[in-house]
């Protein structure tokens, strides 16, 4: 049995469409939440501490995307040449869930729905 406060939303053809469908439903709510978290099935488990930290940062900054430093050496190699390494301090692995103010991410999703599949790019667009 699904609790009343849970709303099932039909997924889309891609992640972008599924998230947009969910945001449309969120924006229909009488009491729009202060934050929404976007998570994916590729990394289904996260700690409640991480969720609390993302929510706290979202309330303070309107959006929050957790990252982990990349400790490996990363080198970009193209057919033209072997390009130099990036300093390790500049590279991070993006994680989920990602937190956003609902109106902010809904506006970005609506504006860029057909162009952008990665929501962190929508926010900076």
C-alpha atoms as an extended CHARMM CRD file, in Angstrom:
* protein
*
       125  EXT
         1         1  UNK       CA              0.0000000000        0.0000000000        0.0000000000  PROA      1               0.0000000000
         2         2  UNK       CA              1.3730000000        3.4060000000       -0.9790000000  PROA      2               0.0000000000
         3         3  UNK       CA              1.0630000000        6.1460000000        1.6800000000  PROA      3               0.0000000000
         4         4  UNK       CA             -1.1310000000        9.1370000000        0.7740000000  PROA      4               0.0000000000
         5         5  UNK       CA              1.8040000000       11.5480000000        0.8170000000  PROA      5               0.0000000000
         6         6  UNK       CA              3.5500000000        9.5510000000       -1.9310000000  PROA      6               0.0000000000
         7         7  UNK       CA              2.6510000000       10.5500000000       -5.4790000000  PROA      7               0.0000000000
         8         8  UNK       CA              3.5900000000        8.1950000000       -8.2960000000  PROA      8               0.0000000000
         9         9  UNK       CA              4.7630000000        9.9950000000      -11.4190000000  PROA      9               0.0000000000
        10        10  UNK       CA              5.1820000000        8.3710000000      -14.8060000000  PROA      10              0.0000000000
        11        11  UNK       CA              8.7980000000        8.2860000000      -15.9030000000  PROA      11              0.0000000000
        12        12  UNK       CA             10.0040000000        9.6190000000      -19.2110000000  PROA      12              0.0000000000
        13        13  UNK       CA             12.1910000000        8.3080000000      -22.0120000000  PROA      13              0.0000000000
        14        14  UNK       CA             15.2990000000        9.6300000000      -20.2580000000  PROA      14              0.0000000000
        15        15  UNK       CA             16.3100000000       10.9040000000      -16.8170000000  PROA      15              0.0000000000
        16        16  UNK       CA             15.6730000000       14.5020000000      -17.8590000000  PROA      16              0.0000000000
        17        17  UNK       CA             12.0620000000       13.7330000000      -18.8010000000  PROA      17              0.0000000000
        18        18  UNK       CA             11.4340000000       11.7270000000      -15.6280000000  PROA      18              0.0000000000
        19        19  UNK       CA             12.7820000000       14.5120000000      -13.4310000000  PROA      19              0.0000000000
        20        20  UNK       CA             10.7730000000       17.1180000000      -15.3140000000  PROA      20              0.0000000000
        21        21  UNK       CA              7.5860000000       15.0520000000      -14.9010000000  PROA      21              0.0000000000
        22        22  UNK       CA              8.2190000000       14.8660000000      -11.1500000000  PROA      22              0.0000000000
        23        23  UNK       CA              8.9130000000       18.6090000000      -10.9470000000  PROA      23              0.0000000000
        24        24  UNK       CA              5.6310000000       19.3580000000      -12.7320000000  PROA      24              0.0000000000
        25        25  UNK       CA              3.8260000000       17.4010000000       -9.9990000000  PROA      25              0.0000000000
        26        26  UNK       CA              5.7930000000       19.1150000000       -7.2220000000  PROA      26              0.0000000000
        27        27  UNK       CA              4.8310000000       22.5280000000       -8.5820000000  PROA      27              0.0000000000
        28        28  UNK       CA              1.1280000000       21.5220000000       -8.5240000000  PROA      28              0.0000000000
        29        29  UNK       CA              1.2810000000       20.9660000000       -4.7650000000  PROA      29              0.0000000000
        30        30  UNK       CA             -0.6210000000       23.3700000000       -2.5120000000  PROA      30              0.0000000000
        31        31  UNK       CA              2.4370000000       23.5890000000       -0.2520000000  PROA      31              0.0000000000
        32        32  UNK       CA              5.5300000000       23.4830000000       -2.4420000000  PROA      32              0.0000000000
        33        33  UNK       CA              8.4630000000       22.0930000000       -0.4330000000  PROA      33              0.0000000000
        34        34  UNK       CA             11.4800000000       24.2530000000        0.3950000000  PROA      34              0.0000000000
        35        35  UNK       CA             13.7910000000       21.8500000000       -1.4440000000  PROA      35              0.0000000000
        36        36  UNK       CA             13.7180000000       18.8780000000       -3.7920000000  PROA      36              0.0000000000
        37        37  UNK       CA             16.3420000000       16.1810000000       -4.0650000000  PROA      37              0.0000000000
        38        38  UNK       CA             17.0910000000       14.5260000000       -7.3880000000  PROA      38              0.0000000000
        39        39  UNK       CA             18.5550000000       11.0600000000       -7.0510000000  PROA      39              0.0000000000
        40        40  UNK       CA             19.2570000000        8.2560000000       -9.5010000000  PROA      40              0.0000000000
        41        41  UNK       CA             19.0660000000        4.5080000000       -9.5650000000  PROA      41              0.0000000000
        42        42  UNK       CA             22.7610000000        4.0940000000      -10.3820000000  PROA      42              0.0000000000
        43        43  UNK       CA             23.6830000000        5.0520000000       -6.7980000000  PROA      43              0.0000000000
        44        44  UNK       CA             20.5950000000        4.0170000000       -4.8120000000  PROA      44              0.0000000000
        45        45  UNK       CA             22.0990000000        4.1940000000       -1.3320000000  PROA      45              0.0000000000
        46        46  UNK       CA             23.1570000000        7.2840000000        0.5500000000  PROA      46              0.0000000000
        47        47  UNK       CA             23.3390000000        8.1240000000        4.2150000000  PROA      47              0.0000000000
        48        48  UNK       CA             20.7880000000       10.2000000000        6.0830000000  PROA      48              0.0000000000
        49        49  UNK       CA             23.7300000000       12.4020000000        7.0880000000  PROA      49              0.0000000000
        50        50  UNK       CA             24.4620000000       13.1600000000        3.4210000000  PROA      50              0.0000000000
        51        51  UNK       CA             20.7970000000       14.0070000000        2.8210000000  PROA      51              0.0000000000
        52        52  UNK       CA             20.7960000000       16.3470000000        5.8370000000  PROA      52              0.0000000000
        53        53  UNK       CA             23.9700000000       18.0790000000        4.5970000000  PROA      53              0.0000000000
        54        54  UNK       CA             22.5580000000       18.4980000000        1.0750000000  PROA      54              0.0000000000
        55        55  UNK       CA             19.2980000000       19.9280000000        2.4190000000  PROA      55              0.0000000000
        56        56  UNK       CA             21.1680000000       22.3240000000        4.7170000000  PROA      56              0.0000000000
        57        57  UNK       CA             23.3650000000       23.5400000000        1.8540000000  PROA      57              0.0000000000
        58        58  UNK       CA             20.3390000000       23.8360000000       -0.4540000000  PROA      58              0.0000000000
        59        59  UNK       CA             18.5250000000       26.0280000000        2.0850000000  PROA      59              0.0000000000
        60        60  UNK       CA             21.5930000000       28.2820000000        2.3300000000  PROA      60              0.0000000000
        61        61  UNK       CA             22.6340000000       28.3950000000       -1.3520000000  PROA      61              0.0000000000
        62        62  UNK       CA             19.4980000000       27.4110000000       -3.3720000000  PROA      62              0.0000000000
        63        63  UNK       CA             21.2780000000       24.3800000000       -4.8470000000  PROA      63              0.0000000000
        64        64  UNK       CA             23.7230000000       21.7780000000       -3.5890000000  PROA      64              0.0000000000
        65        65  UNK       CA             25.5920000000       19.0670000000       -5.4580000000  PROA      65              0.0000000000
        66        66  UNK       CA             27.7620000000       16.6830000000       -3.4610000000  PROA      66              0.0000000000
        67        67  UNK       CA             31.1740000000       15.8900000000       -4.8780000000  PROA      67              0.0000000000
        68        68  UNK       CA             34.1040000000       13.6880000000       -3.9530000000  PROA      68              0.0000000000
        69        69  UNK       CA             37.7070000000       14.5480000000       -4.7710000000  PROA      69              0.0000000000
        70        70  UNK       CA             39.3000000000       12.4100000000       -7.4630000000  PROA      70              0.0000000000
        71        71  UNK       CA             42.5500000000       11.0250000000       -6.1040000000  PROA      71              0.0000000000
        72        72  UNK       CA             43.6420000000        9.3030000000       -9.3010000000  PROA      72              0.0000000000
        73        73  UNK       CA             45.6860000000       10.9930000000      -11.9790000000  PROA      73              0.0000000000
        74        74  UNK       CA             43.4060000000       11.9150000000      -14.8710000000  PROA      74              0.0000000000
        75        75  UNK       CA             44.7570000000       12.5700000000      -18.3430000000  PROA      75              0.0000000000
        76        76  UNK       CA             42.8320000000       13.5490000000      -21.4560000000  PROA      76              0.0000000000
        77        77  UNK       CA             44.0920000000       11.7690000000      -24.5480000000  PROA      77              0.0000000000
        78        78  UNK       CA             42.9370000000       12.7690000000      -28.0160000000  PROA      78              0.0000000000
        79        79  UNK       CA             44.0180000000       11.6570000000      -31.4750000000  PROA      79              0.0000000000
        80        80  UNK       CA             45.9630000000       14.8850000000      -31.8920000000  PROA      80              0.0000000000
        81        81  UNK       CA             48.0560000000       14.6870000000      -28.7460000000  PROA      81              0.0000000000
        82        82  UNK       CA             48.3560000000       13.5340000000      -25.1790000000  PROA      82              0.0000000000
        83        83  UNK       CA             47.2510000000       16.5650000000      -23.1940000000  PROA      83              0.0000000000
        84        84  UNK       CA             48.6570000000       17.3160000000      -19.7600000000  PROA      84              0.0000000000
        85        85  UNK       CA             47.1570000000       16.1880000000      -16.5220000000  PROA      85              0.0000000000
        86        86  UNK       CA             44.7640000000       18.3560000000      -14.5470000000  PROA      86              0.0000000000
        87        87  UNK       CA             45.8390000000       19.1180000000      -10.9920000000  PROA      87              0.0000000000
        88        88  UNK       CA             44.0580000000       16.7030000000       -8.6690000000  PROA      88              0.0000000000
        89        89  UNK       CA             42.6070000000       19.5600000000       -6.6290000000  PROA      89              0.0000000000
        90        90  UNK       CA             40.5590000000       20.6950000000       -9.6580000000  PROA      90              0.0000000000
        91        91  UNK       CA             38.7630000000       17.3980000000      -10.3170000000  PROA      91              0.0000000000
        92        92  UNK       CA             35.7440000000       16.0230000000       -8.4730000000  PROA      92              0.0000000000
        93        93  UNK       CA             33.3200000000       13.1660000000       -8.9630000000  PROA      93              0.0000000000
        94        94  UNK       CA             29.7080000000       14.4090000000       -8.8970000000  PROA      94              0.0000000000
        95        95  UNK       CA             27.3550000000       12.4480000000       -6.6380000000  PROA      95              0.0000000000
        96        96  UNK       CA             23.6240000000       12.2240000000       -5.9720000000  PROA      96              0.0000000000
        97        97  UNK       CA             21.2290000000       13.1910000000       -4.5590000000  PROA      97              0.0000000000
        98        98  UNK       CA             21.4450000000       16.7750000000       -5.7430000000  PROA      98              0.0000000000
        99        99  UNK       CA             19.3890000000       19.4280000000       -3.9670000000  PROA      99              0.0000000000
       100       100  UNK       CA             17.5810000000       22.4090000000       -5.4860000000  PROA      100             0.0000000000
       101       101  UNK       CA             14.9860000000       25.0200000000       -4.6300000000  PROA      101             0.0000000000
       102       102  UNK       CA             11.8860000000       23.7740000000       -6.5060000000  PROA      102             0.0000000000
       103       103  UNK       CA             11.1730000000       26.9800000000       -8.4330000000  PROA      103             0.0000000000
       104       104  UNK       CA             14.8130000000       27.2600000000       -9.5130000000  PROA      104             0.0000000000
       105       105  UNK       CA             15.1510000000       23.7230000000      -10.8550000000  PROA      105             0.0000000000
       106       106  UNK       CA             11.6460000000       23.7340000000      -12.3560000000  PROA      106             0.0000000000
       107       107  UNK       CA             12.4130000000       26.9290000000      -14.2940000000  PROA      107             0.0000000000
       108       108  UNK       CA             15.7340000000       25.4940000000      -15.4820000000  PROA      108             0.0000000000
       109       109  UNK       CA             14.1210000000       22.1810000000      -16.4090000000  PROA      109             0.0000000000
       110       110  UNK       CA             11.3310000000       23.8670000000      -18.3380000000  PROA      110             0.0000000000
       111       111  UNK       CA             13.7350000000       26.1980000000      -20.1500000000  PROA      111             0.0000000000
       112       112  UNK       CA             16.2960000000       23.5970000000      -21.1020000000  PROA      112             0.0000000000
       113       113  UNK       CA             14.1740000000       20.4410000000      -21.2470000000  PROA      113             0.0000000000
       114       114  UNK       CA             15.1390000000       19.5470000000      -24.8020000000  PROA      114             0.0000000000
       115       115  UNK       CA             18.7640000000       20.6760000000      -24.6720000000  PROA      115             0.0000000000
       116       116  UNK       CA             20.3290000000       19.6530000000      -21.3960000000  PROA      116             0.0000000000
       117       117  UNK       CA             20.2880000000       16.2210000000      -19.7800000000  PROA      117             0.0000000000
       118       118  UNK       CA             22.3860000000       17.1030000000      -16.7780000000  PROA      118             0.0000000000
       119       119  UNK       CA             20.6070000000       19.2980000000      -14.2330000000  PROA      119             0.0000000000
       120       120  UNK       CA             23.7130000000       20.8560000000      -12.7340000000  PROA      120             0.0000000000
       121       121  UNK       CA             24.3460000000       22.3870000000      -16.1820000000  PROA      121             0.0000000000
       122       122  UNK       CA             20.7750000000       23.7510000000      -16.2170000000  PROA      122             0.0000000000
       123       123  UNK       CA             21.4050000000       25.7160000000      -13.0420000000  PROA      123             0.0000000000
       124       124  UNK       CA             24.5730000000       27.3380000000      -14.3690000000  PROA      124             0.0000000000
       125       125  UNK       CA             22.9930000000       28.0480000000      -17.7800000000  PROA      125             0.0000000000
